[in-house]
Amino acid sequence: VEFNKMLGKALAEDRYDYILALYLARYAGLRIHECFRMDTAAAGRALRENAITIKGKGGKVRTVPINEQIALALRKQLERTERGHKLLVPDGVPTDRAIAALQGFLLRHREEVKTPDSDRPMTFHGLRHTYAAEKYRELTSSGMGALDAHFAVSRLLGHERADVTNIYLASLPKGERHGK
């Protein structure tokens, strides 16, 4: 609910770039700096391959499947971005400033979109946690064993260590984290 309300806030401000960034975090588990690194060539390749290949933390390259929401948002942003340019960074704006603007947007609106039963405010990184937990659930529900699902999520997040991935899965009930 909070996510959809935040998308509504971005739409109201005609911020299709923010919508794309939110989708990339929520449905592909990308870090904020990974989103802002994407250019038109990477977006075109993602649409052709139905997956984003991204260089992440520590220079690690990984490929993450995309869903239809991401594909639609990529197409929309490609229409608005000159070929050869970054998708989420306007010309003449430093990347760190563009990232700060998105974070400021989230900060300004997160109390408005917060559901009464929520005990945590929405953050960009929190969307990555949601992606990890939901992907793990999806994999285990489709019959994959808990350990294999754990490693699959770890790879999708760009992690090598199980203990780091455990942090992302901490929101799941204990029994569910172990595939029960």
Short mmCIF file of N, CA and C in Angstrom, two decimals:
data_model
loop_
_atom_site.label_atom_id
_atom_site.label_comp_id
_atom_site.label_asym_id
_atom_site.label_seq_id
_atom_site.Cartn_x
_atom_site.Cartn_y
_atom_site.Cartn_z
N VAL A 1 0.84 -1.19 0.00
CA VAL A 1 0.00 0.00 0.00
C VAL A 1 0.88 1.25 0.00
N GLU A 2 1.87 1.27 0.87
CA GLU A 2 2.77 2.43 0.94
C GLU A 2 3.50 2.63 -0.38
N PHE A 3 3.96 1.54 -0.97
CA PHE A 3 4.68 1.61 -2.23
C PHE A 3 3.79 2.22 -3.32
N ASN A 4 2.57 1.74 -3.42
CA ASN A 4 1.65 2.25 -4.44
C ASN A 4 1.31 3.72 -4.21
N LYS A 5 1.18 4.11 -2.96
CA LYS A 5 0.93 5.52 -2.66
C LYS A 5 2.14 6.38 -3.06
N MET A 6 3.33 5.86 -2.83
CA MET A 6 4.54 6.60 -3.20
C MET A 6 4.64 6.72 -4.72
N LEU A 7 4.27 5.67 -5.43
CA LEU A 7 4.23 5.75 -6.89
C LEU A 7 3.25 6.84 -7.33
N GLY A 8 2.12 6.93 -6.63
CA GLY A 8 1.13 7.97 -6.93
C GLY A 8 1.69 9.36 -6.73
N LYS A 9 2.48 9.54 -5.68
CA LYS A 9 3.12 10.84 -5.42
C LYS A 9 4.08 11.19 -6.56
N ALA A 10 4.85 10.19 -7.01
CA ALA A 10 5.79 10.42 -8.11
C ALA A 10 5.05 10.74 -9.40
N LEU A 11 3.96 10.03 -9.65
CA LEU A 11 3.16 10.28 -10.85
C LEU A 11 2.56 11.68 -10.82
N ALA A 12 2.08 12.09 -9.65
CA ALA A 12 1.49 13.43 -9.52
C ALA A 12 2.51 14.53 -9.84
N GLU A 13 3.78 14.24 -9.61
CA GLU A 13 4.84 15.22 -9.89
C GLU A 13 5.50 14.96 -11.25
N ASP A 14 4.91 14.05 -12.04
CA ASP A 14 5.44 13.70 -13.37
C ASP A 14 6.88 13.21 -13.27
N ARG A 15 7.19 12.45 -12.22
CA ARG A 15 8.54 11.94 -12.00
C ARG A 15 8.61 10.47 -12.40
N TYR A 16 8.59 10.24 -13.71
CA TYR A 16 8.70 8.88 -14.22
C TYR A 16 10.07 8.29 -13.91
N ASP A 17 11.06 9.15 -13.74
CA ASP A 17 12.38 8.67 -13.34
C ASP A 17 12.34 8.07 -11.94
N TYR A 18 11.60 8.71 -11.04
CA TYR A 18 11.47 8.17 -9.69
C TYR A 18 10.66 6.87 -9.69
N ILE A 19 9.63 6.81 -10.54
CA ILE A 19 8.84 5.58 -10.64
C ILE A 19 9.75 4.43 -11.08
N LEU A 20 10.58 4.67 -12.09
CA LEU A 20 11.50 3.64 -12.55
C LEU A 20 12.45 3.22 -11.43
N ALA A 21 13.02 4.17 -10.72
CA ALA A 21 13.95 3.85 -9.63
C ALA A 21 13.26 3.02 -8.55
N LEU A 22 12.04 3.39 -8.20
CA LEU A 22 11.28 2.64 -7.19
C LEU A 22 11.01 1.21 -7.66
N TYR A 23 10.63 1.06 -8.93
CA TYR A 23 10.41 -0.27 -9.47
C TYR A 23 11.69 -1.10 -9.46
N LEU A 24 12.79 -0.49 -9.81
CA LEU A 24 14.07 -1.22 -9.85
C LEU A 24 14.47 -1.72 -8.46
N ALA A 25 14.19 -0.93 -7.44
CA ALA A 25 14.51 -1.36 -6.07
C ALA A 25 13.55 -2.45 -5.62
N ARG A 26 12.26 -2.24 -5.86
CA ARG A 26 11.21 -3.11 -5.34
C ARG A 26 11.13 -4.45 -6.07
N TYR A 27 11.33 -4.42 -7.39
CA TYR A 27 11.12 -5.63 -8.19
C TYR A 27 12.39 -6.23 -8.79
N ALA A 28 13.53 -5.57 -8.60
CA ALA A 28 14.81 -6.14 -9.07
C ALA A 28 15.87 -6.09 -7.99
N GLY A 29 15.58 -5.44 -6.86
CA GLY A 29 16.52 -5.41 -5.74
C GLY A 29 17.76 -4.58 -5.97
N LEU A 30 17.69 -3.60 -6.88
CA LEU A 30 18.87 -2.79 -7.16
C LEU A 30 19.13 -1.78 -6.05
N ARG A 31 20.40 -1.52 -5.80
CA ARG A 31 20.82 -0.46 -4.88
C ARG A 31 20.59 0.87 -5.58
N ILE A 32 20.48 1.92 -4.80
CA ILE A 32 20.19 3.23 -5.38
C ILE A 32 21.26 3.66 -6.38
N HIS A 33 22.53 3.44 -6.06
CA HIS A 33 23.58 3.88 -6.99
C HIS A 33 23.59 3.02 -8.26
N GLU A 34 23.12 1.78 -8.17
CA GLU A 34 23.02 0.93 -9.36
C GLU A 34 21.96 1.46 -10.31
N CYS A 35 20.86 1.92 -9.75
CA CYS A 35 19.79 2.51 -10.58
C CYS A 35 20.30 3.73 -11.33
N PHE A 36 21.01 4.58 -10.62
CA PHE A 36 21.45 5.85 -11.20
C PHE A 36 22.64 5.69 -12.15
N ARG A 37 23.20 4.51 -12.21
CA ARG A 37 24.30 4.22 -13.13
C ARG A 37 23.78 3.86 -14.52
N MET A 38 22.52 3.44 -14.62
CA MET A 38 21.97 2.95 -15.88
C MET A 38 21.90 4.04 -16.95
N ASP A 39 22.30 3.66 -18.15
CA ASP A 39 22.18 4.58 -19.29
C ASP A 39 21.21 3.96 -20.31
N THR A 40 21.03 4.67 -21.43
CA THR A 40 20.05 4.22 -22.42
C THR A 40 20.46 2.88 -23.04
N ALA A 41 21.74 2.65 -23.23
CA ALA A 41 22.21 1.38 -23.80
C ALA A 41 21.88 0.22 -22.87
N ALA A 42 22.12 0.39 -21.58
CA ALA A 42 21.81 -0.66 -20.60
C ALA A 42 20.31 -0.92 -20.54
N ALA A 43 19.51 0.14 -20.64
CA ALA A 43 18.05 -0.01 -20.63
C ALA A 43 17.57 -0.77 -21.85
N GLY A 44 18.10 -0.42 -23.01
CA GLY A 44 17.73 -1.13 -24.24
C GLY A 44 18.08 -2.60 -24.18
N ARG A 45 19.26 -2.89 -23.65
CA ARG A 45 19.71 -4.28 -23.49
C ARG A 45 18.79 -5.02 -22.50
N ALA A 46 18.42 -4.36 -21.42
CA ALA A 46 17.53 -4.98 -20.43
C ALA A 46 16.19 -5.34 -21.06
N LEU A 47 15.67 -4.47 -21.92
CA LEU A 47 14.39 -4.75 -22.57
C LEU A 47 14.52 -5.91 -23.57
N ARG A 48 15.62 -5.98 -24.27
CA ARG A 48 15.83 -7.08 -25.23
C ARG A 48 16.03 -8.42 -24.52
N GLU A 49 16.75 -8.39 -23.39
CA GLU A 49 17.11 -9.63 -22.69
C GLU A 49 16.16 -9.98 -21.55
N ASN A 50 15.25 -9.08 -21.22
CA ASN A 50 14.32 -9.28 -20.10
C ASN A 50 15.06 -9.43 -18.77
N ALA A 51 16.22 -8.80 -18.68
CA ALA A 51 17.04 -8.84 -17.47
C ALA A 51 18.01 -7.66 -17.50
N ILE A 52 18.33 -7.16 -16.32
CA ILE A 52 19.28 -6.06 -16.19
C ILE A 52 20.62 -6.64 -15.77
N THR A 53 21.65 -6.29 -16.52
CA THR A 53 23.01 -6.64 -16.11
C THR A 53 23.60 -5.37 -15.54
N ILE A 54 23.99 -5.44 -14.29
CA ILE A 54 24.41 -4.24 -13.56
C ILE A 54 25.73 -4.47 -12.85
N LYS A 55 26.56 -3.45 -12.85
CA LYS A 55 27.81 -3.50 -12.09
C LYS A 55 27.50 -2.89 -10.73
N GLY A 56 27.67 -3.69 -9.70
CA GLY A 56 27.30 -3.25 -8.35
C GLY A 56 28.48 -2.98 -7.45
N LYS A 57 28.21 -3.08 -6.19
CA LYS A 57 29.19 -2.85 -5.14
C LYS A 57 30.41 -3.75 -5.34
N GLY A 58 31.58 -3.17 -5.18
CA GLY A 58 32.81 -3.94 -5.32
C GLY A 58 33.10 -4.34 -6.77
N GLY A 59 32.41 -3.73 -7.72
CA GLY A 59 32.63 -4.04 -9.13
C GLY A 59 32.01 -5.34 -9.59
N LYS A 60 31.21 -5.97 -8.71
CA LYS A 60 30.57 -7.25 -9.07
C LYS A 60 29.47 -7.02 -10.09
N VAL A 61 29.50 -7.82 -11.14
CA VAL A 61 28.47 -7.75 -12.17
C VAL A 61 27.47 -8.88 -11.94
N ARG A 62 26.19 -8.54 -12.01
CA ARG A 62 25.16 -9.55 -11.86
C ARG A 62 24.02 -9.25 -12.83
N THR A 63 23.24 -10.26 -13.11
CA THR A 63 22.10 -10.13 -14.00
C THR A 63 20.85 -10.47 -13.22
N VAL A 64 19.87 -9.56 -13.29
CA VAL A 64 18.63 -9.71 -12.53
C VAL A 64 17.45 -9.63 -13.51
N PRO A 65 16.55 -10.61 -13.47
CA PRO A 65 15.37 -10.57 -14.35
C PRO A 65 14.52 -9.34 -14.06
N ILE A 66 13.83 -8.85 -15.08
CA ILE A 66 12.91 -7.72 -14.88
C ILE A 66 11.48 -8.18 -15.13
N ASN A 67 10.53 -7.50 -14.50
CA ASN A 67 9.12 -7.82 -14.71
C ASN A 67 8.50 -6.77 -15.65
N GLU A 68 7.23 -6.91 -15.90
CA GLU A 68 6.55 -6.02 -16.85
C GLU A 68 6.50 -4.58 -16.35
N GLN A 69 6.35 -4.36 -15.04
CA GLN A 69 6.34 -2.99 -14.51
C GLN A 69 7.65 -2.28 -14.82
N ILE A 70 8.76 -2.98 -14.61
CA ILE A 70 10.07 -2.40 -14.89
C ILE A 70 10.20 -2.14 -16.39
N ALA A 71 9.78 -3.10 -17.20
CA ALA A 71 9.89 -2.94 -18.66
C ALA A 71 9.10 -1.71 -19.13
N LEU A 72 7.89 -1.55 -18.62
CA LEU A 72 7.08 -0.37 -19.00
C LEU A 72 7.74 0.93 -18.56
N ALA A 73 8.26 0.93 -17.34
CA ALA A 73 8.91 2.15 -16.83
C ALA A 73 10.20 2.44 -17.60
N LEU A 74 10.93 1.40 -17.98
CA LEU A 74 12.14 1.60 -18.79
C LEU A 74 11.79 2.22 -20.14
N ARG A 75 10.75 1.69 -20.78
CA ARG A 75 10.33 2.24 -22.08
C ARG A 75 9.93 3.70 -21.94
N LYS A 76 9.17 4.01 -20.90
CA LYS A 76 8.72 5.38 -20.67
C LYS A 76 9.91 6.32 -20.47
N GLN A 77 10.88 5.87 -19.67
CA GLN A 77 12.05 6.71 -19.40
C GLN A 77 12.96 6.82 -20.62
N LEU A 78 13.03 5.78 -21.42
CA LEU A 78 13.82 5.83 -22.65
C LEU A 78 13.25 6.88 -23.61
N GLU A 79 11.92 7.01 -23.64
CA GLU A 79 11.28 8.04 -24.48
C GLU A 79 11.70 9.44 -24.06
N ARG A 80 12.01 9.60 -22.79
CA ARG A 80 12.32 10.92 -22.23
C ARG A 80 13.82 11.20 -22.14
N THR A 81 14.64 10.22 -22.52
CA THR A 81 16.08 10.35 -22.33
C THR A 81 16.81 10.29 -23.68
N GLU A 82 17.67 11.24 -23.90
CA GLU A 82 18.46 11.26 -25.13
C GLU A 82 19.41 10.05 -25.17
N ARG A 83 19.52 9.48 -26.34
CA ARG A 83 20.39 8.31 -26.52
C ARG A 83 21.81 8.60 -26.03
N GLY A 84 22.38 7.63 -25.29
CA GLY A 84 23.74 7.77 -24.79
C GLY A 84 23.84 8.46 -23.44
N HIS A 85 22.69 8.83 -22.86
CA HIS A 85 22.69 9.53 -21.58
C HIS A 85 22.20 8.60 -20.47
N LYS A 86 22.46 9.00 -19.25
CA LYS A 86 21.97 8.24 -18.09
C LYS A 86 20.46 8.41 -17.99
N LEU A 87 19.79 7.34 -17.58
CA LEU A 87 18.33 7.36 -17.49
C LEU A 87 17.80 8.23 -16.36
N LEU A 88 18.47 8.23 -15.23
CA LEU A 88 17.93 8.88 -14.04
C LEU A 88 18.71 10.11 -13.60
N VAL A 89 19.71 10.50 -14.37
CA VAL A 89 20.53 11.66 -14.01
C VAL A 89 20.39 12.71 -15.10
N PRO A 90 19.71 13.82 -14.81
CA PRO A 90 19.58 14.86 -15.84
C PRO A 90 20.94 15.43 -16.23
N ASP A 91 21.06 15.85 -17.48
CA ASP A 91 22.30 16.45 -17.96
C ASP A 91 22.69 17.62 -17.07
N GLY A 92 23.97 17.69 -16.75
CA GLY A 92 24.48 18.80 -15.95
C GLY A 92 24.29 18.65 -14.45
N VAL A 93 23.65 17.56 -14.03
CA VAL A 93 23.42 17.32 -12.60
C VAL A 93 24.36 16.20 -12.15
N PRO A 94 25.15 16.43 -11.11
CA PRO A 94 26.00 15.35 -10.60
C PRO A 94 25.14 14.18 -10.08
N THR A 95 25.63 12.98 -10.26
CA THR A 95 24.88 11.79 -9.86
C THR A 95 24.50 11.83 -8.39
N ASP A 96 25.42 12.26 -7.53
CA ASP A 96 25.10 12.29 -6.10
C ASP A 96 23.95 13.27 -5.81
N ARG A 97 23.85 14.33 -6.57
CA ARG A 97 22.74 15.28 -6.40
C ARG A 97 21.41 14.67 -6.84
N ALA A 98 21.45 13.92 -7.94
CA ALA A 98 20.23 13.26 -8.42
C ALA A 98 19.76 12.21 -7.41
N ILE A 99 20.69 11.48 -6.84
CA ILE A 99 20.36 10.49 -5.81
C ILE A 99 19.76 11.19 -4.58
N ALA A 100 20.39 12.28 -4.16
CA ALA A 100 19.90 13.03 -2.99
C ALA A 100 18.49 13.57 -3.24
N ALA A 101 18.20 13.96 -4.47
CA ALA A 101 16.86 14.47 -4.79
C ALA A 101 15.80 13.38 -4.63
N LEU A 102 16.11 12.16 -5.09
CA LEU A 102 15.17 11.06 -4.90
C LEU A 102 14.99 10.74 -3.42
N GLN A 103 16.09 10.70 -2.70
CA GLN A 103 16.00 10.42 -1.26
C GLN A 103 15.19 11.50 -0.54
N GLY A 104 15.37 12.76 -0.96
CA GLY A 104 14.59 13.86 -0.40
C GLY A 104 13.11 13.70 -0.70
N PHE A 105 12.79 13.29 -1.91
CA PHE A 105 11.40 13.04 -2.31
C PHE A 105 10.77 11.99 -1.39
N LEU A 106 11.49 10.88 -1.19
CA LEU A 106 10.98 9.82 -0.31
C LEU A 106 10.80 10.32 1.12
N LEU A 107 11.75 11.07 1.59
CA LEU A 107 11.68 11.62 2.94
C LEU A 107 10.48 12.55 3.11
N ARG A 108 10.24 13.40 2.10
CA ARG A 108 9.12 14.35 2.16
C ARG A 108 7.77 13.65 2.18
N HIS A 109 7.66 12.52 1.51
CA HIS A 109 6.35 11.89 1.33
C HIS A 109 6.10 10.65 2.18
N ARG A 110 7.12 10.13 2.84
CA ARG A 110 6.91 8.84 3.49
C ARG A 110 5.93 8.86 4.65
N GLU A 111 5.81 9.96 5.35
CA GLU A 111 4.80 10.03 6.43
C GLU A 111 3.39 10.05 5.86
N GLU A 112 3.22 10.71 4.71
CA GLU A 112 1.90 10.77 4.06
C GLU A 112 1.45 9.40 3.58
N VAL A 113 2.38 8.57 3.12
CA VAL A 113 2.02 7.28 2.54
C VAL A 113 2.03 6.15 3.57
N LYS A 114 2.54 6.41 4.73
CA LYS A 114 2.68 5.39 5.77
C LYS A 114 1.32 4.86 6.21
N THR A 115 1.20 3.56 6.29
CA THR A 115 -0.04 2.95 6.77
C THR A 115 -0.04 2.98 8.30
N PRO A 116 -1.22 3.07 8.90
CA PRO A 116 -1.29 3.18 10.37
C PRO A 116 -0.61 2.04 11.12
N ASP A 117 -0.61 0.84 10.54
CA ASP A 117 -0.02 -0.31 11.23
C ASP A 117 1.48 -0.46 10.98
N SER A 118 2.06 0.42 10.18
CA SER A 118 3.48 0.33 9.86
C SER A 118 4.34 0.85 11.00
N ASP A 119 5.40 0.09 11.29
CA ASP A 119 6.31 0.54 12.34
C ASP A 119 7.63 1.04 11.76
N ARG A 120 7.76 1.00 10.43
CA ARG A 120 8.98 1.46 9.78
C ARG A 120 8.64 2.39 8.63
N PRO A 121 9.32 3.51 8.55
CA PRO A 121 9.09 4.39 7.41
C PRO A 121 9.71 3.79 6.14
N MET A 122 9.10 4.10 5.00
CA MET A 122 9.59 3.58 3.73
C MET A 122 10.93 4.22 3.37
N THR A 123 11.88 3.37 2.98
CA THR A 123 13.18 3.85 2.49
C THR A 123 13.49 3.13 1.18
N PHE A 124 14.38 3.69 0.42
CA PHE A 124 14.78 3.05 -0.83
C PHE A 124 15.40 1.69 -0.54
N HIS A 125 16.28 1.64 0.42
CA HIS A 125 16.95 0.38 0.75
C HIS A 125 15.95 -0.64 1.31
N GLY A 126 14.92 -0.16 1.98
CA GLY A 126 13.88 -1.05 2.48
C GLY A 126 13.17 -1.78 1.35
N LEU A 127 13.05 -1.14 0.18
CA LEU A 127 12.44 -1.79 -0.97
C LEU A 127 13.30 -2.97 -1.44
N ARG A 128 14.59 -2.84 -1.31
CA ARG A 128 15.52 -3.93 -1.64
C ARG A 128 15.31 -5.11 -0.68
N HIS A 129 15.09 -4.80 0.59
CA HIS A 129 14.78 -5.85 1.57
C HIS A 129 13.48 -6.56 1.21
N THR A 130 12.47 -5.79 0.81
CA THR A 130 11.19 -6.36 0.41
C THR A 130 11.38 -7.30 -0.79
N TYR A 131 12.16 -6.84 -1.76
CA TYR A 131 12.45 -7.68 -2.93
C TYR A 131 13.07 -9.02 -2.49
N ALA A 132 14.06 -8.95 -1.62
CA ALA A 132 14.76 -10.17 -1.19
C ALA A 132 13.80 -11.14 -0.51
N ALA A 133 12.99 -10.63 0.40
CA ALA A 133 12.05 -11.49 1.13
C ALA A 133 11.02 -12.10 0.19
N GLU A 134 10.48 -11.30 -0.72
CA GLU A 134 9.46 -11.81 -1.64
C GLU A 134 10.05 -12.79 -2.65
N LYS A 135 11.26 -12.54 -3.11
CA LYS A 135 11.91 -13.46 -4.06
C LYS A 135 12.18 -14.80 -3.37
N TYR A 136 12.63 -14.75 -2.12
CA TYR A 136 12.87 -15.97 -1.36
C TYR A 136 11.57 -16.77 -1.22
N ARG A 137 10.50 -16.08 -0.85
CA ARG A 137 9.19 -16.74 -0.71
C ARG A 137 8.75 -17.37 -2.03
N GLU A 138 8.92 -16.62 -3.11
CA GLU A 138 8.53 -17.11 -4.44
C GLU A 138 9.31 -18.37 -4.78
N LEU A 139 10.60 -18.37 -4.55
CA LEU A 139 11.44 -19.52 -4.89
C LEU A 139 11.09 -20.74 -4.05
N THR A 140 10.91 -20.54 -2.74
CA THR A 140 10.59 -21.69 -1.89
C THR A 140 9.18 -22.20 -2.16
N SER A 141 8.25 -21.30 -2.49
CA SER A 141 6.87 -21.72 -2.82
C SER A 141 6.82 -22.51 -4.11
N SER A 142 7.76 -22.24 -5.01
CA SER A 142 7.77 -22.97 -6.29
C SER A 142 8.52 -24.30 -6.19
N GLY A 143 8.94 -24.66 -4.97
CA GLY A 143 9.55 -25.96 -4.76
C GLY A 143 11.06 -25.96 -4.56
N MET A 144 11.70 -24.81 -4.67
CA MET A 144 13.14 -24.77 -4.46
C MET A 144 13.42 -24.93 -2.96
N GLY A 145 14.47 -25.65 -2.64
CA GLY A 145 14.85 -25.84 -1.25
C GLY A 145 15.31 -24.53 -0.61
N ALA A 146 15.21 -24.45 0.70
CA ALA A 146 15.55 -23.23 1.43
C ALA A 146 16.98 -22.77 1.17
N LEU A 147 17.92 -23.70 1.19
CA LEU A 147 19.33 -23.34 0.99
C LEU A 147 19.57 -22.82 -0.43
N ASP A 148 19.00 -23.51 -1.42
CA ASP A 148 19.16 -23.06 -2.80
C ASP A 148 18.51 -21.69 -3.01
N ALA A 149 17.34 -21.50 -2.41
CA ALA A 149 16.65 -20.21 -2.53
C ALA A 149 17.48 -19.10 -1.88
N HIS A 150 18.08 -19.43 -0.76
CA HIS A 150 18.93 -18.46 -0.05
C HIS A 150 20.09 -18.02 -0.93
N PHE A 151 20.74 -18.99 -1.56
CA PHE A 151 21.88 -18.66 -2.43
C PHE A 151 21.44 -17.94 -3.69
N ALA A 152 20.27 -18.30 -4.22
CA ALA A 152 19.75 -17.61 -5.41
C ALA A 152 19.47 -16.14 -5.09
N VAL A 153 18.85 -15.88 -3.95
CA VAL A 153 18.58 -14.50 -3.54
C VAL A 153 19.89 -13.77 -3.30
N SER A 154 20.83 -14.43 -2.69
CA SER A 154 22.15 -13.84 -2.45
C SER A 154 22.79 -13.38 -3.75
N ARG A 155 22.76 -14.23 -4.76
CA ARG A 155 23.33 -13.88 -6.08
C ARG A 155 22.58 -12.70 -6.70
N LEU A 156 21.25 -12.71 -6.63
CA LEU A 156 20.45 -11.63 -7.21
C LEU A 156 20.74 -10.29 -6.53
N LEU A 157 21.04 -10.33 -5.24
CA LEU A 157 21.36 -9.10 -4.50
C LEU A 157 22.80 -8.66 -4.72
N GLY A 158 23.64 -9.55 -5.22
CA GLY A 158 25.05 -9.23 -5.42
C GLY A 158 25.89 -9.45 -4.19
N HIS A 159 25.47 -10.42 -3.36
CA HIS A 159 26.20 -10.75 -2.14
C HIS A 159 26.89 -12.10 -2.29
N GLU A 160 27.95 -12.27 -1.54
CA GLU A 160 28.65 -13.55 -1.52
C GLU A 160 28.48 -14.26 -0.18
N ARG A 161 28.22 -13.48 0.86
CA ARG A 161 28.18 -14.05 2.21
C ARG A 161 26.74 -14.29 2.67
N ALA A 162 26.52 -15.49 3.20
CA ALA A 162 25.18 -15.87 3.67
C ALA A 162 24.70 -14.97 4.79
N ASP A 163 25.61 -14.55 5.67
CA ASP A 163 25.19 -13.75 6.82
C ASP A 163 24.64 -12.39 6.38
N VAL A 164 25.13 -11.85 5.27
CA VAL A 164 24.60 -10.59 4.76
C VAL A 164 23.19 -10.81 4.21
N THR A 165 23.00 -11.88 3.48
CA THR A 165 21.67 -12.19 2.93
C THR A 165 20.69 -12.44 4.06
N ASN A 166 21.14 -13.03 5.16
CA ASN A 166 20.25 -13.26 6.31
C ASN A 166 19.64 -11.96 6.81
N ILE A 167 20.38 -10.88 6.74
CA ILE A 167 19.87 -9.58 7.18
C ILE A 167 18.67 -9.19 6.31
N TYR A 168 18.76 -9.45 5.02
CA TYR A 168 17.67 -9.12 4.10
C TYR A 168 16.44 -10.00 4.32
N LEU A 169 16.65 -11.20 4.82
CA LEU A 169 15.54 -12.14 5.04
C LEU A 169 15.01 -12.09 6.47
N ALA A 170 15.54 -11.21 7.28
CA ALA A 170 15.16 -11.15 8.70
C ALA A 170 13.70 -10.81 8.91
N SER A 171 13.06 -10.15 7.94
CA SER A 171 11.64 -9.80 8.11
C SER A 171 10.73 -11.00 7.98
N LEU A 172 11.23 -12.09 7.42
CA LEU A 172 10.42 -13.30 7.30
C LEU A 172 10.33 -14.00 8.65
N PRO A 173 9.19 -14.61 8.93
CA PRO A 173 9.11 -15.41 10.17
C PRO A 173 10.18 -16.49 10.17
N LYS A 174 10.72 -16.80 11.34
CA LYS A 174 11.85 -17.74 11.44
C LYS A 174 11.62 -19.05 10.72
N GLY A 175 10.46 -19.64 10.89
CA GLY A 175 10.16 -20.91 10.21
C GLY A 175 10.20 -20.77 8.70
N GLU A 176 9.75 -19.65 8.21
CA GLU A 176 9.73 -19.42 6.77
C GLU A 176 11.13 -19.23 6.20
N ARG A 177 12.02 -18.64 7.00
CA ARG A 177 13.40 -18.42 6.56
C ARG A 177 14.14 -19.70 6.34
N HIS A 178 13.68 -20.73 6.96
CA HIS A 178 14.36 -22.02 6.84
C HIS A 178 13.57 -23.00 5.97
N GLY A 179 12.65 -22.44 5.19
CA GLY A 179 11.91 -23.24 4.24
C GLY A 179 10.84 -24.15 4.84
N LYS A 180 10.39 -23.86 6.06
CA LYS A 180 9.38 -24.70 6.70
C LYS A 180 7.98 -24.24 6.33
#
